[in-house]
Coordinates of C-alpha atoms in Angstrom, one line a residue:
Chain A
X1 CA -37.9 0.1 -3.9
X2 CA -38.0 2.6 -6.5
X3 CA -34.9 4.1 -7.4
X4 CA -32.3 5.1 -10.2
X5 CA -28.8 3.5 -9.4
X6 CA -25.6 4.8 -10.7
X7 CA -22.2 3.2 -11.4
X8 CA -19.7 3.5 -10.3
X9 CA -19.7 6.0 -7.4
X10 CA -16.6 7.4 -7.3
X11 CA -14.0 6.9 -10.7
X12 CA -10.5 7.9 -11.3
X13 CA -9.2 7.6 -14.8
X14 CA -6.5 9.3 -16.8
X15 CA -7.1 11.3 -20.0
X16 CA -8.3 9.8 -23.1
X17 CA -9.0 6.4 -21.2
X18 CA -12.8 5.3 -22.7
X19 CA -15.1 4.8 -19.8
X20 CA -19.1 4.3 -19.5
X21 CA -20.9 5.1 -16.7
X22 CA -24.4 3.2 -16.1
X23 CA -27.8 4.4 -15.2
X24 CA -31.0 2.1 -14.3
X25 CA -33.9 2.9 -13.5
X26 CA -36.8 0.2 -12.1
X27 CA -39.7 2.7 -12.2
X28 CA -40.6 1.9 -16.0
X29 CA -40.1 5.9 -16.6
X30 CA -40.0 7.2 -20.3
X31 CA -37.9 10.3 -19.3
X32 CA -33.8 10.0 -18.0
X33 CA -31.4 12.8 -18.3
X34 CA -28.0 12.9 -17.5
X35 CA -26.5 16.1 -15.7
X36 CA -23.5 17.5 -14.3
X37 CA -22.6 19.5 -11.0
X38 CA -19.6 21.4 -10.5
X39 CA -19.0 24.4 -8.1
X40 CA -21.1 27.3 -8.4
X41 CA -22.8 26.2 -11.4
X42 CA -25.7 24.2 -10.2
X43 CA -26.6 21.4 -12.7
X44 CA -26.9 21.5 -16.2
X45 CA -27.9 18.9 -18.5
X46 CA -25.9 17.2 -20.7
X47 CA -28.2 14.5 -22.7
X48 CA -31.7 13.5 -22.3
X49 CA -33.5 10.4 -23.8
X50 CA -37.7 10.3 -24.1
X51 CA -38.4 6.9 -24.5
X52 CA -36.0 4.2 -25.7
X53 CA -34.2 5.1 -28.9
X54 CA -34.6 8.7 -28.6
X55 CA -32.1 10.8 -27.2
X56 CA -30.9 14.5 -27.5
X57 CA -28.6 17.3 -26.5
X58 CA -29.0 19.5 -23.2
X59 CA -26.8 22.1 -22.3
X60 CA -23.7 20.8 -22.4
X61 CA -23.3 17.9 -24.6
X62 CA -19.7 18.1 -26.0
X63 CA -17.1 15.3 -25.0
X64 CA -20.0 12.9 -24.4
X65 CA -22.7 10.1 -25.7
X66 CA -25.1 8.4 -24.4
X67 CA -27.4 5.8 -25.9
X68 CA -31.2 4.1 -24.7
X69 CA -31.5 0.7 -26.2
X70 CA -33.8 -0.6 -23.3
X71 CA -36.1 1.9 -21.3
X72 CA -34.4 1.0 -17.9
X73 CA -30.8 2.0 -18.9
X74 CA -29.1 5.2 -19.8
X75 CA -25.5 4.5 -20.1
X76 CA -23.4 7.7 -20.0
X77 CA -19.7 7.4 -22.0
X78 CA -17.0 9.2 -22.4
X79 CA -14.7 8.3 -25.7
X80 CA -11.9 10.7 -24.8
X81 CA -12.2 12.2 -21.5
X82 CA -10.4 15.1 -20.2
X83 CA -9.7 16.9 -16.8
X84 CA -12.4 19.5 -17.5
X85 CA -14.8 16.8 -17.2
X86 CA -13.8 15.9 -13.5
X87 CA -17.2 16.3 -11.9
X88 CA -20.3 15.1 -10.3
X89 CA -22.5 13.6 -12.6
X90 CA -26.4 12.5 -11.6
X91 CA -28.5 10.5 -14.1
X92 CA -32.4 11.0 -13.6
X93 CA -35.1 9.9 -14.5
X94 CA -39.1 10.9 -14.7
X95 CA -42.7 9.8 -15.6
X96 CA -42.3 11.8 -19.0
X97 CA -40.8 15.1 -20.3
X98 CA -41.5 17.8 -17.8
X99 CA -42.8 15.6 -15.1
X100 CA -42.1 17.7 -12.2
X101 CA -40.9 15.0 -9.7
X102 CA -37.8 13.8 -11.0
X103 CA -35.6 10.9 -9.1
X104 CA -31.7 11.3 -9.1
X105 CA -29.0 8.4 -9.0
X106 CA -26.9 8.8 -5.6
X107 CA -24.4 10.4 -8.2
X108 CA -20.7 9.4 -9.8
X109 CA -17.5 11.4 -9.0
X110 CA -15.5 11.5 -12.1
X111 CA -11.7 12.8 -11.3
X112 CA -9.7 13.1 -15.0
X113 CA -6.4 13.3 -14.4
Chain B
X1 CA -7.5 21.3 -12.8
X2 CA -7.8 23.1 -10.2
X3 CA -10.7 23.0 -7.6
X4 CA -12.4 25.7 -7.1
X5 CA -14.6 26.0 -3.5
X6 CA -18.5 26.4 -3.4
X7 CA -19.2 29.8 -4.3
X8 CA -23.2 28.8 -3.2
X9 CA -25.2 31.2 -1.0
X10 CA -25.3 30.3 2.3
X11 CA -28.1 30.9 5.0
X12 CA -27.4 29.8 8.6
X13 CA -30.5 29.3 10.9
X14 CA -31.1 28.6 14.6
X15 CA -32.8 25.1 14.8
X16 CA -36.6 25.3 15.2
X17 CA -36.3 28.8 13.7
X18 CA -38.2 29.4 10.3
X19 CA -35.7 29.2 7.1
X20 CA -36.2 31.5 3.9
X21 CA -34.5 30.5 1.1
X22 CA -34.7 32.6 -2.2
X23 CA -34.5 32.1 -5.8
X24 CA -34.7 34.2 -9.1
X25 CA -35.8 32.8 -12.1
X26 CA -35.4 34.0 -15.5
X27 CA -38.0 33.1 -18.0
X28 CA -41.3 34.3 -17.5
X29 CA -42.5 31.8 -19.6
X30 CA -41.9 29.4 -17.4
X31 CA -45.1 27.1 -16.5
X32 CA -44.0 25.4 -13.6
X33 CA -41.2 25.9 -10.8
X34 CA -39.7 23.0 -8.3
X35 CA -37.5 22.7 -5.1
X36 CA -35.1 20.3 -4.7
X37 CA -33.0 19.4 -1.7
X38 CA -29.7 17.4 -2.0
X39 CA -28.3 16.7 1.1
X40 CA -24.1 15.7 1.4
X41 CA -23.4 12.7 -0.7
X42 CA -26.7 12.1 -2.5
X43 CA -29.0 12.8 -5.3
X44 CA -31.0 16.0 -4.9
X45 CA -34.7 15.1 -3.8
X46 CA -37.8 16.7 -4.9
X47 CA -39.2 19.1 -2.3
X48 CA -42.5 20.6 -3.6
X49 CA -44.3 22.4 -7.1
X50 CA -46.0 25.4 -7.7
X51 CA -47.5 26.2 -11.1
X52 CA -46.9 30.0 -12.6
X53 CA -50.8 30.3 -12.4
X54 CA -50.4 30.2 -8.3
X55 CA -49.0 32.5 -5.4
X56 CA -48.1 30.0 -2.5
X57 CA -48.4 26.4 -2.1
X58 CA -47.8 24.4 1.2
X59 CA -46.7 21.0 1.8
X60 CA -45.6 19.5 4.9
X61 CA -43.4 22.2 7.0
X62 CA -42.8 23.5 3.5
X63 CA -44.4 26.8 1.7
X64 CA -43.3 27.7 -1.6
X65 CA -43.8 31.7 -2.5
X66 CA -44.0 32.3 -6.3
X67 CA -43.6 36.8 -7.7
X68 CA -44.5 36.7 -10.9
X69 CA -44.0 40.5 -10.9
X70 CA -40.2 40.2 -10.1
X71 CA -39.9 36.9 -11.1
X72 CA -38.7 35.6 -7.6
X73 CA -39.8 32.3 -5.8
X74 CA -39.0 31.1 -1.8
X75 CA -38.9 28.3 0.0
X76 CA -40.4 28.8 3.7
X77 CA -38.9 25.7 5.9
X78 CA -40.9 26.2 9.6
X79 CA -39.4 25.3 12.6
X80 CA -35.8 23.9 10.9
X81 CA -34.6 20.9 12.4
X82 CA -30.9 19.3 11.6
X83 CA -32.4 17.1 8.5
X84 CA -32.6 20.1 6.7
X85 CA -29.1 20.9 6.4
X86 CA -28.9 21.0 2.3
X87 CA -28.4 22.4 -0.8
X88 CA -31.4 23.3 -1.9
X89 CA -32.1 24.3 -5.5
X90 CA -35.0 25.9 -7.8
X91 CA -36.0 24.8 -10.9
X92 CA -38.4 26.2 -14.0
X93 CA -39.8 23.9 -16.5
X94 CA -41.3 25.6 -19.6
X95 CA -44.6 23.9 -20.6
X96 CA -43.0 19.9 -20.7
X97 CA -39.8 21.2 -21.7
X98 CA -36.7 20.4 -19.7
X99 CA -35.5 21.9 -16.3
X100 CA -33.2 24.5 -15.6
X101 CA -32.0 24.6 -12.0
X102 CA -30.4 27.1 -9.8
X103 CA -26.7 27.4 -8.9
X104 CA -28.2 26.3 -5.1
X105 CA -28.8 27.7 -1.3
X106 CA -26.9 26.2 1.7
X107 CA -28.6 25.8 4.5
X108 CA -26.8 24.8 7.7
X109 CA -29.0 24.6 10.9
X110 CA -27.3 25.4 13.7
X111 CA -28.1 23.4 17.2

C-alpha cells in the first residue's frame, strides 16, 4: 500500500530535550516536505527536500533541520525545542516539485512543555 | 502555551443537500489550484485540480469553480453524505513551485 508513515504519533517532551521525528515514504517520490498545522493558520511549510541530498527552507524554518540521505526518509529534528513548537506536524511527499497530488503522513502531535 | 480554539470557517449542511465551500486565493500567478480534505485524526487527502487556464472541473460528486476575475475558487460537494464531515482546504501552486494552502473550511453534515 502506498503511503507516507510518520513517527511517532503523538510526543510529549520538555524544552530543549533533542528529538527526531521520522518520515518514509514507499512510493519512490523525489519530492517530501514537512509542514505544520496549528489553529487558524492552515499549514505552512517548514523544509522541503527534491531529491535525496537536497533540501531547503519553507515558510517557517527556524528551530528546525531536517536532512535526506536516502530518498524514502525525511527525518524532521528538533535540537532545542520550545513550547511554541507544540503542534501538528505532517510530512508529505509527491512525484516531484509541484506535483499536484501530494500524500500526507497520518501526522505527529508534538506537546513542548 | 496556551491553546487557542479553531478559529476555521464553518459551514453546516443537511445530509444529501449540496455543500459550497469557498476559498480566496491571492496570487494571480498562480498556475494551478487543489482541494484537500483532512478528516479528524488524519493527513489531509487530495480532493481534485483545476489549472488557472480552466473555469470548472468535475470529479466524482465533486466540482471545483475557479474566478480568475476575483480570484475566488469553490468546491461544490452534491448530495453530502456523513463521510464528508472535514476540513477541507485550498491550495495554489505557482508554476512547480511549492503550495500554499488555506487556513481551511469545516464542514459538518448534519443527519
Amino acid at each position: 500500500e502506498a503511503q507516507v508513515t510518520q513517527n511517532p504519533r503523538y510526543l510529549i517532551t520538555v524544552t530543549g530535550k533533542k528529538l527526531t521525528v521520522t518520515c518514509s515514504q514507499n512510493m519512490n517520490h523525489e519530492y517530501m516536505s514537512w509542514y505544520r498545522q496549528d489553529p487558524g493558520l492552515g499549514l505552512r511549510q517548514i523544509y522541503y527536500s527534491m531529491n535525496v541530498e537536497v533540501t531547503d527552507k519553507g515558510d517557517v524554518p527556524e528551530g528546525y533541520k531536517v536532512s535526506r540521505k536516502e530518498k524514502r526518509n525525511f527525518p524532521l529534528i528538533l535540537e532545542s525545542p520550545s513550547p511554541n513548537q507544540t503542534s501538528l506536524y505532517f510530512c508529505a511527499s509527491s512525484l516531484r516539485q509541484g506535483s499536484h497530488e501530494a500524500f500526507f503522513g497520518q501526522g505527529t502531535r508534538l506537546t513542548v512543555v | 502555551g496556551e491553546s487557542v480554539g479553531l478559529h476555521l470557517p464553518t459551514l453546516s449542511v443537511q445530509e444529501g443537500d449540496n455543500s459550497i465551500i469557498n476559498c480566496a486565493y491571492s496570487n494571480s500567478a498562480s498556475d494551478y489550484f487543489i482541494w484537500y480534505k483532512q478528516e479528524s485524526g488524519k493527513g489531509p487527502q487530495f480532493i481534485i485540480d483545476i489549472r488557472s487556464n480552466m473555469d470548472k472541473r468535475q470529479g466524482q460528486r465533486v466540482t471545483v469553480l475557479l474566478n480568475k476575475t476575483v480570484k475566488h475558487l469553490s468546491l461544490q460537494i452534491a448530495a453530502t453524505q456523513p463521510g464528508d464531515s472535514a476540513v477541507y482546504f485550498c491550495a495554489e501552486n505557482n508554476y512547480g513551485q511549492n503550495f500554499v494552502f488555506g487556513p481551511g473550511t469545516r464542514l459538518s453534515v448534519l443527519p
